[in-house]
Short mmCIF file of C-alpha atoms in Angstrom, two decimals:
data_model
loop_
_atom_site.label_atom_id
_atom_site.label_comp_id
_atom_site.label_asym_id
_atom_site.label_seq_id
_atom_site.Cartn_x
_atom_site.Cartn_y
_atom_site.Cartn_z
CA MET E 288 7.99 -0.53 -80.53
CA GLY E 289 10.01 1.78 -78.36
CA SER E 290 11.90 1.55 -75.10
CA PRO E 291 10.00 1.89 -71.82
CA ARG E 292 9.33 5.50 -70.84
CA PHE E 293 9.89 6.80 -67.32
CA ALA E 294 8.80 9.94 -65.50
CA ARG E 295 11.62 12.20 -64.37
CA PRO E 296 11.63 12.10 -60.55
CA LYS E 297 10.78 15.14 -58.49
CA LYS E 298 13.23 16.42 -55.91
CA VAL E 299 11.29 14.96 -53.00
CA ASP E 300 8.51 12.48 -53.65
CA GLY E 301 9.16 9.83 -51.01
CA LYS E 302 8.25 7.08 -53.45
CA SER E 303 10.28 3.96 -54.03
CA SER E 304 10.34 1.87 -57.21
CA PRO E 305 12.55 -0.72 -58.95
CA ASN E 306 13.59 1.97 -61.46
CA LEU E 307 16.42 4.43 -60.88
CA TYR E 308 17.02 7.72 -62.65
CA VAL E 309 20.83 8.09 -62.85
CA ALA E 310 22.38 11.44 -63.83
CA ASN E 311 25.97 12.08 -64.99
CA CYS E 312 26.04 8.69 -66.66
CA GLY E 313 25.50 7.49 -70.26
CA PRO E 314 26.90 7.14 -73.81
CA ALA E 315 27.67 10.86 -74.18
CA VAL E 316 30.24 10.57 -71.38
CA GLY E 317 31.71 7.35 -72.72
CA LEU E 318 29.70 4.82 -70.69
CA SER E 319 27.83 2.14 -72.63
CA PHE E 320 24.58 0.64 -71.42
CA ASP E 321 26.33 -2.72 -71.02
CA THR E 322 28.97 -1.18 -68.74
CA ILE E 323 26.31 0.57 -66.65
CA ALA E 324 24.27 -2.63 -66.35
CA SER E 325 27.34 -4.57 -65.24
CA VAL E 326 28.08 -2.12 -62.42
CA PHE E 327 24.49 -1.90 -61.19
CA SER E 328 24.01 -5.68 -61.36
CA THR E 329 26.17 -5.87 -58.23
CA PHE E 330 23.02 -4.97 -56.28
CA GLY E 331 20.57 -7.31 -58.02
CA LYS E 332 19.34 -8.53 -61.40
CA VAL E 333 18.98 -5.65 -63.87
CA LYS E 334 16.00 -5.75 -66.22
CA GLY E 335 17.45 -3.13 -68.54
CA VAL E 336 19.24 0.21 -68.95
CA TYR E 337 17.48 2.91 -71.01
CA ALA E 338 18.05 6.50 -72.09
CA ALA E 339 16.30 8.85 -69.67
CA ASP E 340 16.23 11.63 -72.28
CA GLU E 341 18.03 12.74 -75.43
CA SER E 342 21.07 14.18 -73.64
CA GLY E 343 23.02 10.92 -73.49
CA THR E 344 24.12 11.79 -69.93
CA ARG E 345 21.14 10.43 -67.97
CA VAL E 346 19.84 6.86 -67.90
CA ILE E 347 17.21 4.71 -66.27
CA VAL E 348 18.41 1.52 -64.56
CA SER E 349 15.48 -0.85 -64.14
CA TYR E 350 15.66 -3.76 -61.66
CA PHE E 351 13.36 -6.75 -61.24
CA GLU E 352 13.25 -6.15 -57.47
CA GLU E 353 12.57 -2.85 -55.70
CA SER E 354 14.99 -3.82 -52.91
CA SER E 355 17.84 -3.98 -55.46
CA ALA E 356 17.14 -0.41 -56.54
CA GLN E 357 17.13 0.74 -52.92
CA GLU E 358 20.52 -0.90 -52.30
CA ALA E 359 22.04 0.67 -55.41
CA LEU E 360 20.71 4.13 -54.58
CA LYS E 361 22.04 3.93 -51.03
CA ALA E 362 25.49 2.77 -52.19
CA LEU E 363 26.03 4.99 -55.26
CA ASP E 364 24.02 8.22 -54.94
CA GLY E 365 26.34 11.20 -54.48
CA HIS E 366 29.46 9.05 -54.55
CA ARG E 367 32.31 8.68 -57.03
CA CYS E 368 32.05 5.39 -58.91
CA PRO E 369 35.48 4.07 -59.99
CA ASP E 370 33.94 1.50 -62.34
CA LEU E 371 32.03 4.23 -64.20
CA GLY E 372 34.91 6.51 -65.04
CA GLY E 373 35.15 7.91 -61.51
CA ARG E 374 32.00 9.96 -62.06
CA PHE E 375 29.78 11.22 -59.23
CA LEU E 376 26.32 9.77 -59.75
CA HIS E 377 23.07 11.50 -58.81
CA ILE E 378 20.26 8.98 -58.38
CA ARG E 379 16.53 9.09 -57.65
CA HIS E 380 13.70 6.59 -57.97
CA SER E 381 11.70 6.83 -61.19
CA ILE E 382 8.24 5.70 -62.25
CA LEU E 383 7.30 3.77 -65.38
CA GLN E 384 4.93 5.72 -67.62
CA PRO E 385 2.13 4.11 -69.67
CA PRO E 386 3.44 2.72 -72.98
CA CYS E 387 3.26 4.86 -76.09
CA GLN E 388 4.47 4.63 -79.65
CA VAL E 389 7.96 6.00 -80.30
CA GLN E 390 8.67 6.50 -83.99
CA VAL E 391 12.21 6.16 -85.29
CA ASN E 392 12.77 7.42 -88.81
CA ASP E 393 15.81 5.28 -89.58
CA SER E 394 16.37 1.75 -88.33
CA LEU E 395 20.05 1.69 -89.33
CA THR E 396 22.09 0.28 -86.45
CA VAL E 397 24.83 2.63 -85.23
CA SER E 398 28.07 0.97 -84.17
CA SER E 399 30.40 2.28 -81.50
CA GLU E 400 33.52 0.44 -82.73
CA ALA E 401 34.98 0.34 -86.26
CA SER E 402 35.38 -3.43 -86.08
CA GLU E 403 31.57 -3.77 -85.99
CA LEU E 404 31.19 -2.12 -89.42
CA ASN E 405 32.83 -4.88 -91.47
CA ILE E 406 34.39 -2.29 -93.80
CA PRO E 407 38.07 -2.95 -94.65
CA GLY E 408 40.34 0.00 -93.94
CA ILE E 409 38.33 1.92 -91.33
CA TYR E 410 39.63 2.46 -87.80
CA LEU E 411 38.48 4.55 -84.84
CA LEU E 412 40.50 5.46 -81.76
CA HIS E 413 38.62 6.93 -78.80
CA ASP E 414 40.22 9.62 -76.59
CA PHE E 415 42.91 10.33 -79.20
CA VAL E 416 43.48 13.73 -77.56
CA THR E 417 42.85 14.76 -73.97
CA ALA E 418 40.13 17.19 -72.90
CA GLU E 419 42.82 19.82 -72.30
CA GLU E 420 44.32 19.28 -75.76
CA GLN E 421 40.86 19.58 -77.28
CA GLU E 422 40.37 23.00 -75.70
CA GLN E 423 43.80 24.14 -76.90
CA LEU E 424 43.07 23.05 -80.48
CA LEU E 425 39.69 24.78 -80.48
CA ALA E 426 41.20 27.97 -79.07
CA ALA E 427 43.91 27.91 -81.74
CA VAL E 428 41.48 27.73 -84.68
CA ASP E 429 39.11 30.24 -83.11
CA ASP E 430 42.03 32.66 -83.06
CA ARG E 431 42.34 32.35 -86.85
CA PRO E 432 40.00 33.58 -89.61
CA TRP E 433 37.20 31.32 -90.81
CA LYS E 434 35.84 31.07 -94.36
CA ASN E 435 32.04 30.88 -94.54
CA LEU E 436 30.36 28.25 -96.71
CA SER E 437 26.60 27.94 -97.09
CA LYS E 438 26.03 26.00 -93.86
CA ARG E 439 29.39 25.70 -92.13
CA ARG E 440 32.76 27.43 -91.67
CA VAL E 441 36.15 26.12 -92.82
CA GLN E 442 39.86 26.76 -92.54
CA HIS E 443 42.51 25.32 -94.89
CA TYR E 444 46.19 24.73 -94.16
CA GLY E 445 48.97 23.43 -96.41
CA TYR E 446 46.76 23.57 -99.51
CA GLU E 447 43.28 24.96 -100.05
CA PHE E 448 40.58 22.59 -101.23
CA CYS E 449 38.63 24.04 -104.16
CA TYR E 450 34.97 23.10 -103.75
CA GLU E 451 34.10 24.07 -107.34
CA THR E 452 36.46 21.48 -108.83
CA ARG E 453 36.63 19.17 -105.80
CA ASN E 454 40.39 19.21 -106.11
CA ILE E 455 43.65 20.81 -105.00
CA ASN E 456 45.80 23.28 -106.92
CA THR E 457 49.24 21.89 -106.10
CA LYS E 458 50.88 25.07 -107.43
CA GLN E 459 49.28 27.18 -104.68
CA ARG E 460 50.81 25.99 -101.44
CA LEU E 461 49.78 27.84 -98.29
CA GLY E 462 52.79 26.76 -96.25
CA GLU E 463 53.50 24.20 -93.55
CA LEU E 464 50.76 22.83 -91.33
CA PRO E 465 50.33 25.00 -88.20
CA SER E 466 52.41 24.29 -85.13
CA PHE E 467 49.33 23.77 -82.95
CA VAL E 468 48.72 20.38 -84.64
CA SER E 469 52.31 19.14 -84.23
CA SER E 470 51.46 16.85 -81.32
CA VAL E 471 48.50 15.41 -83.24
CA LEU E 472 50.70 14.67 -86.27
CA GLU E 473 53.28 13.03 -84.05
CA ARG E 474 50.62 10.80 -82.52
CA ILE E 475 49.27 9.91 -85.96
CA SER E 476 52.72 8.59 -86.92
CA SER E 477 52.31 5.89 -84.27
CA PHE E 478 48.73 4.99 -85.24
CA PRO E 479 48.47 1.28 -84.37
CA SER E 480 46.62 0.31 -87.56
CA LEU E 481 49.31 1.55 -89.98
CA ASP E 482 51.86 -0.87 -91.41
CA ASP E 483 54.43 1.84 -92.09
CA ALA E 484 53.37 4.57 -89.67
CA ALA E 485 56.79 6.20 -89.44
CA ASN E 486 56.66 7.20 -93.13
CA VAL E 487 53.24 8.84 -93.00
CA VAL E 488 53.54 12.41 -94.29
CA LEU E 489 50.44 14.62 -94.19
CA ASP E 490 50.52 18.07 -95.77
CA GLN E 491 46.90 19.25 -95.99
CA LEU E 492 44.48 20.11 -93.20
CA THR E 493 40.86 21.21 -93.47
CA VAL E 494 39.08 22.37 -90.32
CA ASN E 495 35.28 22.26 -90.49
CA GLU E 496 32.89 23.77 -87.96
CA TYR E 497 29.37 22.32 -88.01
CA PRO E 498 26.50 24.11 -86.21
CA PRO E 499 23.75 21.93 -84.66
CA GLY E 500 21.76 20.06 -87.29
CA VAL E 501 24.31 20.57 -90.07
CA GLY E 502 25.99 17.55 -91.60
CA LEU E 503 27.69 16.54 -94.84
CA SER E 504 26.11 14.91 -97.89
CA PRO E 505 27.51 11.57 -99.18
CA HIS E 506 30.85 11.86 -100.97
CA ILE E 507 34.21 10.21 -101.55
CA ASP E 508 37.24 12.47 -101.23
CA THR E 509 38.49 12.93 -104.81
CA HIS E 510 40.99 10.18 -105.67
CA SER E 511 43.18 12.44 -107.81
CA ALA E 512 43.38 15.06 -105.07
CA PHE E 513 44.50 12.98 -102.09
CA GLU E 514 46.40 9.81 -101.37
CA GLY E 515 45.11 6.78 -99.50
CA LEU E 516 45.04 7.82 -95.82
CA ILE E 517 42.49 10.27 -94.44
CA PHE E 518 42.45 11.10 -90.73
CA SER E 519 39.55 12.96 -89.12
CA LEU E 520 39.68 14.21 -85.53
CA SER E 521 36.29 15.05 -83.97
CA LEU E 522 36.20 17.83 -81.38
CA ALA E 523 33.60 19.60 -79.21
CA GLY E 524 30.49 17.67 -80.23
CA PRO E 525 29.48 14.14 -81.25
CA CYS E 526 27.91 12.98 -84.50
CA ILE E 527 26.97 9.93 -86.54
CA MET E 528 28.93 9.12 -89.68
CA GLU E 529 27.25 6.89 -92.25
CA PHE E 530 29.05 4.92 -94.96
CA ARG E 531 27.47 3.91 -98.27
CA ARG E 532 28.76 1.53 -100.94
CA TYR E 533 27.11 1.93 -104.37
CA SER E 534 27.51 -1.08 -106.63
CA GLY E 535 27.78 0.81 -109.90
CA GLY E 536 30.10 3.62 -108.88
CA VAL E 537 29.02 7.25 -108.87
CA TRP E 538 31.96 9.37 -109.99
CA LEU E 539 30.60 12.66 -111.36
CA SER E 540 32.53 13.83 -114.42
CA LYS E 541 31.27 17.41 -114.11
CA PRO E 542 32.43 19.53 -111.15
CA ALA E 543 29.87 19.92 -108.43
CA ALA E 544 29.25 23.12 -106.47
CA SER E 545 30.82 21.54 -103.39
CA THR E 546 32.03 18.22 -102.04
CA ASP E 547 28.46 17.53 -100.93
CA MET E 548 27.57 15.32 -103.90
CA LYS E 549 23.86 14.53 -104.20
CA LEU E 550 23.32 10.92 -105.24
CA GLU E 551 20.34 9.21 -106.85
CA ASN E 552 18.72 6.09 -105.38
CA PRO E 553 20.15 6.44 -101.85
CA ASN E 554 18.46 3.17 -100.82
CA ASN E 555 20.23 1.15 -103.53
CA CYS E 556 23.44 0.67 -101.57
CA LEU E 557 25.09 -0.99 -98.60
CA ARG E 558 24.89 1.18 -95.50
CA ARG E 559 26.81 1.24 -92.22
CA ALA E 560 26.97 3.87 -89.46
CA ILE E 561 29.28 4.65 -86.56
CA TYR E 562 29.13 7.02 -83.59
CA LEU E 563 32.02 9.51 -83.42
CA PRO E 564 32.43 10.86 -79.88
CA PRO E 565 34.40 14.04 -79.18
CA ARG E 566 38.18 13.60 -79.11
CA SER E 567 38.12 10.48 -81.31
CA MET E 568 40.26 9.96 -84.42
CA LEU E 569 38.87 8.20 -87.49
CA LEU E 570 41.14 6.71 -90.16
CA LEU E 571 39.86 5.91 -93.66
CA SER E 572 42.19 3.80 -95.79
CA GLY E 573 42.00 1.24 -98.56
CA GLU E 574 38.45 0.23 -99.50
CA ALA E 575 36.89 2.49 -96.85
CA ARG E 576 38.64 5.52 -98.32
CA TYR E 577 38.34 4.73 -102.04
CA ALA E 578 35.00 2.92 -102.43
CA TRP E 579 32.66 3.97 -99.60
CA HIS E 580 30.93 7.34 -99.49
CA HIS E 581 30.94 8.93 -96.06
CA TYR E 582 28.10 11.07 -94.86
CA ILE E 583 27.06 13.01 -91.75
CA PRO E 584 23.25 13.10 -91.43
CA HIS E 585 21.73 16.55 -90.97
CA HIS E 586 20.35 15.81 -87.51
CA LYS E 587 20.17 17.67 -84.22
CA VAL E 588 19.62 14.41 -82.35
CA ASP E 589 21.17 11.05 -83.24
CA MET E 590 19.89 7.61 -82.30
CA VAL E 591 22.72 5.49 -80.90
CA LYS E 592 21.37 2.05 -80.12
CA GLU E 593 18.67 2.81 -77.52
CA SER E 594 19.85 6.30 -76.70
CA MET E 595 19.07 9.68 -78.26
CA ILE E 596 22.15 11.90 -78.21
CA ARG E 597 21.86 15.60 -78.95
CA ARG E 598 24.54 17.23 -81.10
CA GLY E 599 26.60 19.87 -79.31
CA SER E 600 26.44 23.62 -79.92
CA ARG E 601 29.21 23.00 -82.46
CA ARG E 602 31.26 20.16 -83.84
CA VAL E 603 34.74 20.86 -85.19
CA SER E 604 36.63 18.34 -87.29
CA PHE E 605 40.31 18.36 -88.22
CA THR E 606 40.81 16.36 -91.44
CA PHE E 607 44.42 15.52 -92.33
CA ARG E 608 45.38 14.31 -95.81
CA LYS E 609 48.35 13.94 -98.20
CA VAL E 610 48.04 15.77 -101.50
CA ARG E 611 48.56 13.45 -104.47
CA THR E 612 51.21 14.43 -107.02
CA GLY E 613 50.57 11.68 -109.59
CA PRO E 614 47.60 9.69 -110.91
CA CYS E 615 45.65 7.44 -108.58
CA GLN E 616 46.26 3.74 -109.17
CA CYS E 617 43.63 2.30 -106.84
CA GLU E 618 41.65 -0.91 -107.46
CA PHE E 619 38.29 0.89 -107.50
CA SER E 620 38.12 2.38 -111.00
CA GLN E 621 34.32 2.82 -110.88
CA TYR E 622 34.80 5.43 -108.13
CA CYS E 623 38.03 6.96 -109.50
CA ASP E 624 38.47 10.14 -111.53
CA SER E 625 42.13 9.49 -112.52
#
């Protein structure tokens, strides 16, 4: 079963209906369906809020009464809505199409908050950097040389990650982390989920650029290479990150060609997924860092609850870590190479 399908309204059709097509509004701009429904319920009982298309920026608000839709259109069309992030909404009536089958390949529920995952040690902060800071960070890395991998581009700072050994050569230091991430590092030191935030020292940064449809296969960052805190800042485009917990452990004793470790029996595990919007910061620590594989599906469009959200023209991640100088002494030996 799929969500109701609606016809996109024409510029001038003169028809009224209990369904409204609302542009400049949706999960891709930080507005959940529940928030949208709450605002539109001011004008009457809302039957449901649905994705109008795969963009994540256009929704259908469906009322029980046609008069409610007319009131909402009159009050909100072309106006700034303070309760919806101050966005200007563009609204037309829409028509329900005959039902059809919508096939979804993966029924895994995608969470929007880390607390919904029930994985110890994972945290997500939305709007960690401003839109202006995002553009400055992207401009800074685009002004530096990229290294091409098979499907994505990378930059390394502090220390270079060796994909053949999945480790760091601590004798080959590249220098300090670049000045353009100083404000990000300062903000990390006050991360609300850290017990001893002031003493957090990060000395390795990997910048990844993902084209549309390119993700990352399941892997755990090598225990012997990095300590227990991993921060990942998402910029430019959104994505889904999936987490998998394998009961038997899957450490590979032989070096792989890259960090994209291919695992057998992908269905024989616990699975969770979270939506990472642009400008959000993800922290992996404790069990989440040491025992759960993280994975970015190779999709061009992600299903987030009832909405299809298209990946951007690029997604750039800044991953900050601390290089380990001694053996790992974690509690998850089945996943540990030390």
